[in-house]
Amino acid sequence: MNRKDSVIYDGFELGSDAPVRVIACTSCAATMDLPLSGLLGSFVRWRHVEPALSERLAAAASLAPSEWTGLPELRTRDGFDPYLARLECPRCGVTHAVVLGYGEFQPARYLATVEAIVATADL
């Protein structure tokens, strides 16, 4: 994935005026809306994901242990917390796990990035 293309939000903290981004279904290429407004509150928590799926998603998104703390918590390549969003394709019904990164890039400047999109029925 092109680094520039992976940034889906660049600005102040996500608010109600955040845009809706469009991503493509990995199965049929139909467009799916990824609403950024209120997104952080609707994420699937990593601890609720089966270990095999968690490892698959972490590998697809190239997540790595935190270099700052040395703890096993995963971070995106920008050092952001990874989040999972669940999207279902409106055309073919395939469920996708979207791995997103979100964090403060510079003081008062937040970025949201798409790290991976994986079709899965396990989320």
JSON list of N, CA and C in Angstrom, two decimals, residues 13-16 18 34-46 81-86 100-103 111-113:
[
{"chain": "A", "resi": 13, "resn": "GLU", "atom": "N", "xyz": [-8.34, 16.43, 16.30]},
{"chain": "A", "resi": 13, "resn": "GLU", "atom": "CA", "xyz": [-9.01, 15.20, 16.73]},
{"chain": "A", "resi": 13, "resn": "GLU", "atom": "C", "xyz": [-10.27, 14.96, 15.91]},
{"chain": "A", "resi": 14, "resn": "LEU", "atom": "N", "xyz": [-10.54, 13.67, 15.66]},
{"chain": "A", "resi": 14, "resn": "LEU", "atom": "CA", "xyz": [-11.72, 13.32, 14.87]},
{"chain": "A", "resi": 14, "resn": "LEU", "atom": "C", "xyz": [-12.98, 13.82, 15.57]},
{"chain": "A", "resi": 15, "resn": "GLY", "atom": "N", "xyz": [-13.79, 14.54, 14.83]},
{"chain": "A", "resi": 15, "resn": "GLY", "atom": "CA", "xyz": [-15.04, 15.06, 15.37]},
{"chain": "A", "resi": 15, "resn": "GLY", "atom": "C", "xyz": [-16.20, 14.69, 14.47]},
{"chain": "A", "resi": 16, "resn": "SER", "atom": "N", "xyz": [-17.35, 15.28, 14.74]},
{"chain": "A", "resi": 16, "resn": "SER", "atom": "CA", "xyz": [-18.55, 14.93, 13.98]},
{"chain": "A", "resi": 16, "resn": "SER", "atom": "C", "xyz": [-18.47, 15.40, 12.53]},
{"chain": "A", "resi": 18, "resn": "ALA", "atom": "N", "xyz": [-15.85, 14.91, 10.63]},
{"chain": "A", "resi": 18, "resn": "ALA", "atom": "CA", "xyz": [-14.85, 14.11, 9.93]},
{"chain": "A", "resi": 18, "resn": "ALA", "atom": "C", "xyz": [-15.45, 13.49, 8.67]},
{"chain": "A", "resi": 34, "resn": "LEU", "atom": "N", "xyz": [-16.16, 4.08, 4.88]},
{"chain": "A", "resi": 34, "resn": "LEU", "atom": "CA", "xyz": [-15.50, 4.00, 6.18]},
{"chain": "A", "resi": 34, "resn": "LEU", "atom": "C", "xyz": [-15.74, 5.33, 6.87]},
{"chain": "A", "resi": 35, "resn": "PRO", "atom": "N", "xyz": [-16.82, 5.44, 7.67]},
{"chain": "A", "resi": 35, "resn": "PRO", "atom": "CA", "xyz": [-17.13, 6.72, 8.32]},
{"chain": "A", "resi": 35, "resn": "PRO", "atom": "C", "xyz": [-16.15, 7.01, 9.45]},
{"chain": "A", "resi": 36, "resn": "LEU", "atom": "N", "xyz": [-15.50, 8.14, 9.39]},
{"chain": "A", "resi": 36, "resn": "LEU", "atom": "CA", "xyz": [-14.52, 8.48, 10.42]},
{"chain": "A", "resi": 36, "resn": "LEU", "atom": "C", "xyz": [-15.15, 9.13, 11.64]},
{"chain": "A", "resi": 37, "resn": "SER", "atom": "N", "xyz": [-16.34, 9.70, 11.49]},
{"chain": "A", "resi": 37, "resn": "SER", "atom": "CA", "xyz": [-17.01, 10.35, 12.61]},
{"chain": "A", "resi": 37, "resn": "SER", "atom": "C", "xyz": [-17.40, 9.30, 13.65]},
{"chain": "A", "resi": 38, "resn": "GLY", "atom": "N", "xyz": [-16.93, 9.48, 14.87]},
{"chain": "A", "resi": 38, "resn": "GLY", "atom": "CA", "xyz": [-17.25, 8.55, 15.94]},
{"chain": "A", "resi": 38, "resn": "GLY", "atom": "C", "xyz": [-16.57, 7.20, 15.82]},
{"chain": "A", "resi": 39, "resn": "LEU", "atom": "N", "xyz": [-15.59, 7.10, 14.93]},
{"chain": "A", "resi": 39, "resn": "LEU", "atom": "CA", "xyz": [-14.97, 5.81, 14.63]},
{"chain": "A", "resi": 39, "resn": "LEU", "atom": "C", "xyz": [-14.25, 5.19, 15.82]},
{"chain": "A", "resi": 40, "resn": "LEU", "atom": "N", "xyz": [-13.56, 5.99, 16.60]},
{"chain": "A", "resi": 40, "resn": "LEU", "atom": "CA", "xyz": [-12.78, 5.43, 17.70]},
{"chain": "A", "resi": 40, "resn": "LEU", "atom": "C", "xyz": [-13.63, 4.70, 18.71]},
{"chain": "A", "resi": 41, "resn": "GLY", "atom": "N", "xyz": [-14.86, 5.14, 18.91]},
{"chain": "A", "resi": 41, "resn": "GLY", "atom": "CA", "xyz": [-15.73, 4.47, 19.87]},
{"chain": "A", "resi": 41, "resn": "GLY", "atom": "C", "xyz": [-16.33, 3.18, 19.36]},
{"chain": "A", "resi": 42, "resn": "SER", "atom": "N", "xyz": [-16.22, 2.92, 18.07]},
{"chain": "A", "resi": 42, "resn": "SER", "atom": "CA", "xyz": [-16.86, 1.73, 17.50]},
{"chain": "A", "resi": 42, "resn": "SER", "atom": "C", "xyz": [-15.88, 0.63, 17.12]},
{"chain": "A", "resi": 43, "resn": "PHE", "atom": "N", "xyz": [-14.63, 0.77, 17.50]},
{"chain": "A", "resi": 43, "resn": "PHE", "atom": "CA", "xyz": [-13.63, -0.22, 17.13]},
{"chain": "A", "resi": 43, "resn": "PHE", "atom": "C", "xyz": [-13.83, -1.54, 17.85]},
{"chain": "A", "resi": 44, "resn": "VAL", "atom": "N", "xyz": [-13.45, -2.61, 17.18]},
{"chain": "A", "resi": 44, "resn": "VAL", "atom": "CA", "xyz": [-13.39, -3.93, 17.81]},
{"chain": "A", "resi": 44, "resn": "VAL", "atom": "C", "xyz": [-12.09, -3.96, 18.61]},
{"chain": "A", "resi": 45, "resn": "ARG", "atom": "N", "xyz": [-12.12, -4.42, 19.82]},
{"chain": "A", "resi": 45, "resn": "ARG", "atom": "CA", "xyz": [-10.92, -4.46, 20.65]},
{"chain": "A", "resi": 45, "resn": "ARG", "atom": "C", "xyz": [-10.07, -5.68, 20.32]},
{"chain": "A", "resi": 46, "resn": "TRP", "atom": "N", "xyz": [-8.76, -5.49, 20.27]},
{"chain": "A", "resi": 46, "resn": "TRP", "atom": "CA", "xyz": [-7.85, -6.59, 19.95]},
{"chain": "A", "resi": 46, "resn": "TRP", "atom": "C", "xyz": [-8.05, -7.77, 20.88]},
{"chain": "A", "resi": 81, "resn": "ASP", "atom": "N", "xyz": [-1.42, 3.61, 17.94]},
{"chain": "A", "resi": 81, "resn": "ASP", "atom": "CA", "xyz": [-2.20, 2.45, 18.41]},
{"chain": "A", "resi": 81, "resn": "ASP", "atom": "C", "xyz": [-2.97, 1.88, 17.23]},
{"chain": "A", "resi": 82, "resn": "PRO", "atom": "N", "xyz": [-2.98, 0.55, 17.09]},
{"chain": "A", "resi": 82, "resn": "PRO", "atom": "CA", "xyz": [-3.78, -0.06, 16.03]},
{"chain": "A", "resi": 82, "resn": "PRO", "atom": "C", "xyz": [-5.21, -0.31, 16.52]},
{"chain": "A", "resi": 83, "resn": "TYR", "atom": "N", "xyz": [-6.16, -0.12, 15.63]},
{"chain": "A", "resi": 83, "resn": "TYR", "atom": "CA", "xyz": [-7.56, -0.37, 15.92]},
{"chain": "A", "resi": 83, "resn": "TYR", "atom": "C", "xyz": [-8.14, -1.24, 14.81]},
{"chain": "A", "resi": 84, "resn": "LEU", "atom": "N", "xyz": [-9.21, -1.94, 15.13]},
{"chain": "A", "resi": 84, "resn": "LEU", "atom": "CA", "xyz": [-9.90, -2.76, 14.14]},
{"chain": "A", "resi": 84, "resn": "LEU", "atom": "C", "xyz": [-11.29, -2.21, 13.90]},
{"chain": "A", "resi": 85, "resn": "ALA", "atom": "N", "xyz": [-11.64, -2.08, 12.64]},
{"chain": "A", "resi": 85, "resn": "ALA", "atom": "CA", "xyz": [-13.01, -1.72, 12.27]},
{"chain": "A", "resi": 85, "resn": "ALA", "atom": "C", "xyz": [-13.56, -2.87, 11.44]},
{"chain": "A", "resi": 86, "resn": "ARG", "atom": "N", "xyz": [-14.83, -3.15, 11.61]},
{"chain": "A", "resi": 86, "resn": "ARG", "atom": "CA", "xyz": [-15.49, -4.23, 10.87]},
{"chain": "A", "resi": 86, "resn": "ARG", "atom": "C", "xyz": [-16.38, -3.59, 9.81]},
{"chain": "A", "resi": 100, "resn": "LEU", "atom": "N", "xyz": [-6.58, -0.05, 11.39]},
{"chain": "A", "resi": 100, "resn": "LEU", "atom": "CA", "xyz": [-6.33, 1.38, 11.31]},
{"chain": "A", "resi": 100, "resn": "LEU", "atom": "C", "xyz": [-5.34, 1.80, 12.38]},
{"chain": "A", "resi": 101, "resn": "GLY", "atom": "N", "xyz": [-4.57, 2.81, 12.06]},
{"chain": "A", "resi": 101, "resn": "GLY", "atom": "CA", "xyz": [-3.71, 3.44, 13.06]},
{"chain": "A", "resi": 101, "resn": "GLY", "atom": "C", "xyz": [-4.26, 4.82, 13.34]},
{"chain": "A", "resi": 102, "resn": "TYR", "atom": "N", "xyz": [-4.19, 5.25, 14.59]},
{"chain": "A", "resi": 102, "resn": "TYR", "atom": "CA", "xyz": [-4.66, 6.60, 14.92]},
{"chain": "A", "resi": 102, "resn": "TYR", "atom": "C", "xyz": [-3.79, 7.13, 16.05]},
{"chain": "A", "resi": 103, "resn": "GLY", "atom": "N", "xyz": [-3.32, 8.37, 15.89]},
{"chain": "A", "resi": 103, "resn": "GLY", "atom": "CA", "xyz": [-2.52, 8.95, 16.95]},
{"chain": "A", "resi": 103, "resn": "GLY", "atom": "C", "xyz": [-2.10, 10.37, 16.62]},
{"chain": "A", "resi": 111, "resn": "LEU", "atom": "N", "xyz": [-3.33, 11.86, 12.89]},
{"chain": "A", "resi": 111, "resn": "LEU", "atom": "CA", "xyz": [-3.43, 11.11, 11.65]},
{"chain": "A", "resi": 111, "resn": "LEU", "atom": "C", "xyz": [-4.19, 9.82, 11.90]},
{"chain": "A", "resi": 112, "resn": "ALA", "atom": "N", "xyz": [-4.98, 9.43, 10.91]},
{"chain": "A", "resi": 112, "resn": "ALA", "atom": "CA", "xyz": [-5.60, 8.11, 10.88]},
{"chain": "A", "resi": 112, "resn": "ALA", "atom": "C", "xyz": [-5.12, 7.45, 9.59]},
{"chain": "A", "resi": 113, "resn": "THR", "atom": "N", "xyz": [-4.66, 6.22, 9.70]},
{"chain": "A", "resi": 113, "resn": "THR", "atom": "CA", "xyz": [-4.12, 5.52, 8.55]},
{"chain": "A", "resi": 113, "resn": "THR", "atom": "C", "xyz": [-4.78, 4.15, 8.40]}
]
